[in-house]
Amino acid sequence: NDLHTSAGIESFVGQLTRVVTSTGTYDIGWGCRCATFKDLRGTTTKYWTGISTVSGSGGIIANISGSPTPMPSGSPVSVYTVSDPSAQLPGIEPSSSLLPASPASQQIYNGVASLQSLDIQDAWDYSQGGSVTIALLDSGIDPTLSYFQNNHNLLPGWNFVDNNSDVTDLYGHGTAIAGLISGIAPGVKILPLKVLGADGTGSIEDVIDAIILAADLGAKVINLSLGVNMTQLSQEQIDALHEAVIYAGNKGAVVIAAAGNAGDDVSHYYPAAFSEVISVGSTTSEHQQASFSNFGSALDLVAPGLNILSLRASNTSLGTPLTDEYTYLSGTSISAAMVSGIVGLMLAQDPTLSIDDITRRLEFSSTDLGAQGFDAYFGYGEVNAFQALSHDYYSTGQSKTYWLSAADQN
């Protein structure tokens, strides 16, 4: 990605030692790692005309009927056909082991085999999220759930739909996304900014304003599990949204967006198509491309996105409900939430990381799937939390540093 957010000069002073063990070969650096960063803050002018719809359902949570959209030949696709977002998905086998008593993050972690494949629990030896603020631009959140009653990391938010401070989730999407983020990074603070209403839609203007507010409030990660086809936007609206994303980046926020679920080229969907955004697609539990996941040269990473357990907001039925407080969901918005949680872990481990540092480590630490190297269906690969937190890399991809373990810095 071409991220013009900070200029960094990094040097390592010390000794680099190669250690060979029964489990692998590691290059361990002993010394100091120094970095100098220049803030390139800028100003933005917002301008737009008209109102457009941003979907929290059609393009974000899998909503497929009939046959999936055909992919180009050679695409490694596992096909699952879903009649609507709440339809029963294959492979769901509820178990009492899904809901251990504590800690809160284990409730989701233990119920999602895909999270275990990302080495989340091993990553917790390095970081659990510290006090990093992650802005959730979505349908709100349900703070009455017992999960959040035991987790005091919810910040006061704002409702852009109704222009008040009530961020109650009437749709269910935002609560599910918050559950995944905090399930991966239990120490992070969630800033709920409600931009989607009870039907899962909202205006692009509210999204723009919410991105700017999140950046001004100091959010280090902005999760955008939403999107809109470019045909529904004017050029002025696209430019205004782009300016907001750039503004957030210049303020030091990592912007992460769902690639979309249309089985289409991600370059047709905003905000995921912007180069300043980390665009995330979905994989199955077999590490194949989910049939609904958008693809293309603008795709950066993938993460699990099929049959994922998360939180269910009160009086909502999104996904495939398991209990009053838990539901299964599919879609690239779920995958984006996983990456946001991992980035939260990384920033708690090292608050000095620039956006370029984070994208480099995510890309080189990911598990390469499909064609070797970057490809249109998996981007740089499927994220791996442990590798992202335990390694740093040169721009060539060569491992630069391996940390045995480290506590959060805050």
Coordinates of C-alpha atoms in Angstrom, one line a residue:
N1 CA 0.0 0.0 0.0
D2 CA 1.1 3.5 -0.7
L3 CA 0.7 4.9 2.8
H4 CA 1.9 8.5 3.1
T5 CA 1.4 8.8 6.8
S6 CA 4.8 8.8 8.4
A7 CA 8.4 8.9 7.4
G8 CA 10.5 6.4 9.4
I9 CA 14.2 5.8 9.6
E10 CA 14.9 2.6 11.5
S11 CA 18.3 1.2 12.5
F12 CA 19.4 -1.7 14.6
V13 CA 22.5 -1.6 16.8
G14 CA 23.8 -4.8 18.4
Q15 CA 24.4 -8.4 17.5
L16 CA 22.2 -10.7 15.4
T17 CA 22.3 -14.3 16.5
R18 CA 20.9 -17.3 14.7
V19 CA 19.5 -20.0 17.0
V20 CA 18.6 -23.4 15.7
T21 CA 16.2 -25.5 17.8
S22 CA 14.1 -28.5 17.2
T23 CA 11.1 -26.3 16.3
G24 CA 12.9 -24.1 13.8
T25 CA 15.6 -21.5 13.1
Y26 CA 15.4 -18.0 14.6
D27 CA 17.4 -14.9 14.1
I28 CA 17.5 -13.1 17.4
G29 CA 18.8 -9.5 17.7
W30 CA 20.4 -8.3 20.9
G31 CA 20.8 -4.6 21.1
C32 CA 18.6 -1.6 20.5
R33 CA 16.1 -0.8 17.7
C34 CA 15.8 3.0 17.2
A35 CA 13.2 4.8 15.1
T36 CA 12.5 8.4 14.2
F37 CA 9.1 9.4 12.9
K38 CA 7.9 12.6 11.2
D39 CA 4.3 13.4 11.6
L40 CA 2.8 14.5 8.2
R41 CA -0.5 15.8 9.5
G42 CA -2.6 17.6 7.0
T43 CA -6.0 19.3 6.7
T44 CA -9.0 18.1 4.8
T45 CA -11.9 19.8 3.1
K46 CA -15.1 17.9 3.1
Y47 CA -17.5 18.2 0.2
W48 CA -20.3 16.0 -1.1
T49 CA -23.7 16.1 -2.8
G50 CA -26.7 13.9 -2.1
I51 CA -27.0 10.8 0.1
S52 CA -25.9 7.2 -0.7
T53 CA -26.4 4.0 1.1
V54 CA -23.7 2.0 2.9
S55 CA -24.7 -1.6 3.5
G56 CA -24.0 -3.5 6.6
S57 CA -25.6 -6.6 5.2
G58 CA -25.7 -7.0 1.4
G59 CA -22.0 -6.4 0.8
I60 CA -20.6 -7.2 4.2
I61 CA -22.4 -10.2 5.9
A62 CA -22.7 -13.0 3.3
N63 CA -26.0 -12.7 1.5
I64 CA -26.0 -15.2 -1.4
S65 CA -28.8 -16.7 -3.3
G66 CA -28.7 -19.3 -6.1
S67 CA -25.3 -20.0 -7.5
P68 CA -22.2 -18.0 -6.3
T69 CA -20.8 -15.3 -8.6
P70 CA -18.4 -17.1 -11.1
M71 CA -14.8 -16.5 -10.4
P72 CA -12.0 -16.3 -13.1
S73 CA -10.6 -19.7 -14.1
G74 CA -8.0 -21.0 -11.7
S75 CA -9.6 -19.4 -8.6
P76 CA -9.2 -21.7 -5.6
V77 CA -12.8 -21.4 -4.3
S78 CA -14.7 -23.4 -1.7
V79 CA -18.4 -22.9 -2.5
Y80 CA -21.1 -22.4 0.1
T81 CA -24.5 -21.2 -0.9
V82 CA -26.4 -19.2 1.7
S83 CA -30.0 -18.0 1.1
D84 CA -29.7 -15.0 3.5
P85 CA -27.5 -13.8 6.3
S86 CA -29.4 -15.7 9.0
A87 CA -29.5 -19.0 7.1
Q88 CA -28.0 -22.1 8.6
L89 CA -24.5 -22.5 7.4
P90 CA -22.7 -25.9 7.0
G91 CA -20.4 -27.3 9.6
I92 CA -22.0 -25.8 12.7
E93 CA -21.9 -28.2 15.6
P94 CA -22.7 -26.4 18.9
S95 CA -20.9 -27.7 21.9
S96 CA -21.0 -26.8 25.6
S97 CA -17.2 -26.2 25.4
L98 CA -18.0 -23.0 23.4
L99 CA -18.9 -21.0 26.5
P100 CA -16.3 -21.4 29.3
A101 CA -16.9 -19.2 32.3
S102 CA -13.8 -17.0 32.0
P103 CA -11.9 -15.1 30.9
A104 CA -14.4 -13.3 28.7
S105 CA -12.2 -13.4 25.6
Q106 CA -12.0 -17.2 25.9
Q107 CA -15.8 -17.5 25.3
I108 CA -15.3 -16.5 21.7
Y109 CA -11.8 -17.9 21.2
N110 CA -12.7 -21.4 22.3
G111 CA -15.7 -21.4 20.0
V112 CA -13.9 -20.5 16.9
A113 CA -11.4 -23.0 15.6
S114 CA -10.3 -20.5 13.0
L115 CA -9.1 -18.2 15.7
Q116 CA -7.0 -21.0 17.1
S117 CA -5.5 -21.5 13.6
L118 CA -4.3 -17.9 13.7
D119 CA -2.3 -18.6 16.8
I120 CA -4.2 -15.9 18.8
Q121 CA -3.5 -17.6 22.2
D122 CA 0.2 -17.7 21.5
A123 CA 0.1 -14.0 20.6
W124 CA -1.4 -13.2 24.0
D125 CA 2.0 -14.1 25.5
Y126 CA 3.2 -10.9 23.8
S127 CA 0.2 -8.6 24.1
Q128 CA -3.5 -8.5 25.0
G129 CA -4.3 -5.1 23.6
G130 CA -3.1 -2.8 26.4
S131 CA -5.2 0.4 26.3
V132 CA -5.3 0.8 22.5
T133 CA -8.5 2.5 21.2
I134 CA -10.2 0.9 18.3
A135 CA -13.1 2.8 16.7
L136 CA -16.0 0.7 15.6
L137 CA -18.0 2.4 12.8
D138 CA -21.0 0.2 12.6
S139 CA -24.6 -0.3 13.8
G140 CA -23.7 0.3 17.4
I141 CA -23.2 -2.1 20.3
D142 CA -25.2 -3.8 23.0
P143 CA -23.6 -2.9 26.3
T144 CA -26.1 -4.9 28.3
L145 CA -24.7 -8.3 27.3
S146 CA -23.0 -10.1 30.1
Y147 CA -19.8 -10.3 27.9
F148 CA -19.5 -6.5 28.1
Q149 CA -20.7 -6.3 31.7
N150 CA -17.5 -8.2 32.6
N151 CA -15.4 -6.1 30.2
H152 CA -15.1 -2.4 31.2
N153 CA -13.3 -1.3 28.0
L154 CA -16.3 0.3 26.2
L155 CA -15.9 4.0 25.7
P156 CA -18.7 6.5 25.3
G157 CA -19.6 6.8 21.7
W158 CA -21.8 8.7 19.3
N159 CA -24.9 7.9 17.2
F160 CA -24.5 9.7 13.8
V161 CA -27.8 8.2 12.6
D162 CA -29.9 9.9 15.3
N163 CA -27.4 12.6 16.3
N164 CA -27.3 11.6 20.0
S165 CA -25.2 9.5 22.4
D166 CA -27.3 6.4 22.3
V167 CA -25.3 3.7 20.4
T168 CA -27.7 0.8 21.1
D169 CA -27.3 -1.8 18.4
L170 CA -30.7 -2.5 16.8
Y171 CA -29.3 -4.5 13.9
G172 CA -26.7 -6.8 15.6
H173 CA -23.8 -6.3 13.2
G174 CA -21.8 -3.9 15.3
T175 CA -22.1 -6.0 18.5
A176 CA -20.8 -9.0 16.6
I177 CA -17.8 -7.1 15.2
A178 CA -17.0 -5.7 18.7
G179 CA -17.2 -9.2 20.1
L180 CA -14.5 -10.5 17.6
I181 CA -12.3 -7.5 18.1
S182 CA -12.3 -7.7 21.9
G183 CA -12.2 -11.5 21.8
I184 CA -8.9 -11.3 20.0
A185 CA -7.6 -8.2 21.9
P186 CA -9.3 -8.3 25.3
G187 CA -7.4 -5.3 26.6
V188 CA -8.4 -2.8 23.8
K189 CA -10.9 0.0 24.3
I190 CA -13.8 0.0 21.9
L191 CA -15.1 3.4 20.7
P192 CA -18.6 2.7 19.2
L193 CA -19.6 5.2 16.5
K194 CA -23.0 4.3 15.1
V195 CA -23.4 4.9 11.4
L196 CA -25.8 2.1 10.5
G197 CA -29.4 2.0 11.5
A198 CA -31.8 -0.8 12.4
D199 CA -31.9 -2.1 8.8
G200 CA -28.1 -2.2 8.5
T201 CA -27.8 0.8 6.2
G202 CA -26.6 4.4 6.6
S203 CA -25.3 7.4 4.8
I204 CA -21.8 7.9 3.4
E205 CA -21.8 11.4 5.0
D206 CA -22.1 9.8 8.4
V207 CA -19.3 7.4 7.7
I208 CA -17.1 10.3 6.6
D209 CA -17.9 12.3 9.8
A210 CA -17.3 9.3 12.0
I211 CA -13.9 8.6 10.5
I212 CA -12.8 12.1 11.2
L213 CA -14.2 12.0 14.7
A214 CA -12.5 8.7 15.4
A215 CA -9.2 10.2 14.3
D216 CA -9.7 13.3 16.3
L217 CA -10.5 11.3 19.4
G218 CA -7.2 9.4 19.1
A219 CA -8.3 6.0 17.8
K220 CA -5.3 4.0 16.7
V221 CA -7.4 1.6 14.7
I222 CA -10.6 2.3 12.7
N223 CA -12.6 -0.8 11.8
L224 CA -14.9 -0.3 8.7
S225 CA -16.9 -3.5 8.3
L226 CA -19.0 -1.8 5.8
G227 CA -18.8 -0.7 2.1
V228 CA -20.6 0.6 -0.9
N229 CA -20.3 -0.1 -4.6
M230 CA -18.7 2.8 -6.5
T231 CA -21.7 3.0 -8.8
Q232 CA -23.8 4.2 -5.9
L233 CA -21.5 7.2 -5.2
S234 CA -20.7 10.4 -6.9
Q235 CA -17.1 11.3 -7.6
E236 CA -17.5 14.1 -5.0
Q237 CA -18.5 11.5 -2.4
I238 CA -15.7 9.2 -3.3
D239 CA -13.2 12.0 -2.9
A240 CA -14.7 13.1 0.4
L241 CA -14.5 9.6 1.8
H242 CA -10.9 9.3 0.5
E243 CA -9.9 12.6 2.2
A244 CA -11.4 11.3 5.5
V245 CA -9.3 8.1 5.2
I246 CA -6.2 10.0 4.4
Y247 CA -6.9 12.4 7.3
A248 CA -7.2 9.5 9.7
G249 CA -4.0 8.0 8.5
N250 CA -2.2 11.3 8.9
K251 CA -3.4 11.3 12.5
G252 CA -1.8 7.9 13.0
A253 CA -4.9 5.6 12.7
V254 CA -4.7 2.3 10.9
V255 CA -7.9 2.0 8.7
I256 CA -9.1 -1.5 8.1
A257 CA -12.0 -2.3 5.9
A258 CA -14.0 -5.4 4.8
A259 CA -13.3 -6.3 1.1
G260 CA -17.0 -7.0 0.5
N261 CA -19.1 -10.1 -0.2
A262 CA -20.2 -9.7 -3.8
G263 CA -17.6 -12.2 -5.3
D264 CA -16.5 -9.2 -7.3
D265 CA -13.4 -7.1 -7.8
V266 CA -12.7 -5.2 -4.6
S267 CA -11.6 -2.1 -6.6
H268 CA -15.3 -1.5 -7.2
Y269 CA -16.0 -1.1 -3.5
Y270 CA -15.2 1.7 -1.1
P271 CA -13.6 2.3 1.3
A272 CA -11.8 -1.1 0.8
A273 CA -10.5 0.0 -2.6
F274 CA -8.4 2.9 -1.3
S275 CA -4.7 2.2 -1.1
E276 CA -4.5 3.7 2.3
V277 CA -6.8 1.1 3.7
I278 CA -6.0 -2.5 4.7
S279 CA -8.5 -4.4 2.7
V280 CA -9.5 -7.8 4.2
G281 CA -11.1 -10.8 2.4
S282 CA -12.5 -14.1 3.8
T283 CA -11.3 -17.7 4.0
T284 CA -12.9 -20.9 5.1
S285 CA -11.8 -23.2 7.9
E286 CA -9.9 -25.1 5.2
H287 CA -8.0 -22.0 4.3
Q288 CA -9.7 -21.7 0.9
Q289 CA -11.2 -18.5 -0.5
A290 CA -14.8 -18.0 0.7
S291 CA -17.1 -17.9 -2.4
F292 CA -18.6 -14.6 -1.4
S293 CA -15.3 -12.8 -0.8
N294 CA -14.2 -10.0 -3.1
F295 CA -10.9 -10.3 -4.8
G296 CA -8.4 -8.4 -6.9
S297 CA -5.2 -6.3 -6.8
A298 CA -6.6 -4.1 -4.1
L299 CA -7.0 -7.0 -1.7
D300 CA -4.3 -6.9 1.0
L301 CA -5.0 -9.8 3.4
V302 CA -7.5 -12.5 4.3
A303 CA -8.8 -14.0 7.5
P304 CA -11.4 -16.6 8.5
G305 CA -14.9 -15.4 7.7
L306 CA -17.2 -18.5 7.5
N307 CA -19.3 -19.8 10.5
I308 CA -17.6 -17.5 13.0
L309 CA -19.0 -17.4 16.6
S310 CA -19.5 -13.9 18.0
L311 CA -21.9 -11.8 20.1
R312 CA -25.6 -11.5 19.5
A313 CA -27.3 -8.1 20.4
S314 CA -30.5 -8.3 22.3
N315 CA -33.7 -8.6 20.2
T316 CA -31.7 -9.2 17.0
S317 CA -31.5 -12.3 14.8
L318 CA -28.5 -11.6 12.5
G319 CA -26.6 -14.7 11.5
T320 CA -27.4 -18.2 13.0
P321 CA -28.2 -17.7 16.6
L322 CA -26.8 -20.2 19.1
T323 CA -28.0 -18.7 22.4
D324 CA -29.5 -15.4 23.5
E325 CA -26.0 -13.8 23.5
Y326 CA -24.1 -15.7 20.8
T327 CA -24.6 -16.2 17.0
Y328 CA -22.7 -17.5 14.0
L329 CA -21.9 -15.2 11.2
S330 CA -20.1 -15.2 7.9
G331 CA -18.6 -12.3 5.8
T332 CA -15.6 -10.2 5.2
S333 CA -16.7 -7.8 8.0
I334 CA -15.9 -10.6 10.4
S335 CA -12.5 -11.0 8.8
A336 CA -11.7 -7.3 9.0
A337 CA -12.6 -7.4 12.7
M338 CA -10.0 -10.1 13.2
V339 CA -7.3 -8.0 11.6
S340 CA -8.3 -5.0 13.7
G341 CA -7.9 -7.1 16.8
I342 CA -4.5 -8.2 15.8
V343 CA -3.4 -4.7 15.0
G344 CA -4.6 -3.7 18.4
L345 CA -2.3 -6.4 19.9
M346 CA 0.6 -5.1 17.9
L347 CA 0.2 -1.5 18.9
A348 CA -0.1 -2.4 22.6
Q349 CA 3.1 -4.3 22.2
D350 CA 4.9 -1.4 20.5
P351 CA 3.0 1.9 20.5
T352 CA 5.8 3.5 18.3
L353 CA 4.8 1.3 15.3
S354 CA 4.0 3.4 12.2
I355 CA 1.3 2.4 9.7
D356 CA 4.0 1.2 7.3
D357 CA 5.6 -0.9 10.1
I358 CA 2.2 -2.6 10.8
T359 CA 1.4 -3.3 7.2
R360 CA 4.9 -4.7 6.5
R361 CA 4.7 -7.0 9.5
L362 CA 1.2 -8.2 8.7
E363 CA 2.1 -8.9 5.1
F364 CA 5.3 -10.8 5.7
S365 CA 4.0 -12.7 8.7
S366 CA 0.9 -13.9 6.9
T367 CA 0.5 -17.5 5.7
D368 CA 0.9 -17.6 2.0
L369 CA -2.1 -19.2 0.3
G370 CA -2.9 -19.8 -3.4
A371 CA -0.2 -18.8 -5.9
Q372 CA 3.2 -18.1 -4.3
G373 CA 3.5 -14.5 -3.1
F374 CA 0.8 -11.9 -3.6
D375 CA -2.2 -13.0 -5.5
A376 CA -5.7 -11.7 -6.3
Y377 CA -7.6 -14.1 -4.1
F378 CA -5.6 -14.1 -0.9
G379 CA -3.6 -10.9 -1.1
Y380 CA -0.4 -11.3 0.9
G381 CA -2.0 -14.3 2.7
E382 CA -4.0 -15.2 5.8
V383 CA -3.0 -13.3 8.9
N384 CA -1.2 -15.0 11.8
A385 CA -1.3 -13.2 15.1
F386 CA 1.7 -14.9 16.7
Q387 CA 3.9 -14.4 13.7
A388 CA 2.9 -10.7 13.5
L389 CA 3.8 -10.1 17.1
S390 CA 6.9 -12.2 17.4
H391 CA 8.7 -11.1 14.2
D392 CA 9.8 -8.0 12.4
Y393 CA 10.9 -7.9 8.8
Y394 CA 13.1 -6.0 6.4
S395 CA 11.3 -4.6 3.4
T396 CA 12.7 -7.6 1.4
G397 CA 10.7 -9.9 3.6
Q398 CA 13.7 -11.3 5.4
S399 CA 13.2 -11.8 9.2
K400 CA 14.9 -9.0 11.1
T401 CA 14.0 -9.6 14.7
Y402 CA 12.5 -12.4 16.7
W403 CA 11.1 -11.7 20.2
L404 CA 10.9 -14.6 22.6
S405 CA 8.1 -12.7 24.5
A406 CA 7.2 -9.2 25.6
A407 CA 4.6 -7.6 27.8
D408 CA 2.3 -4.8 26.7
Q409 CA 4.0 -1.4 26.8
N410 CA 1.0 0.3 28.4

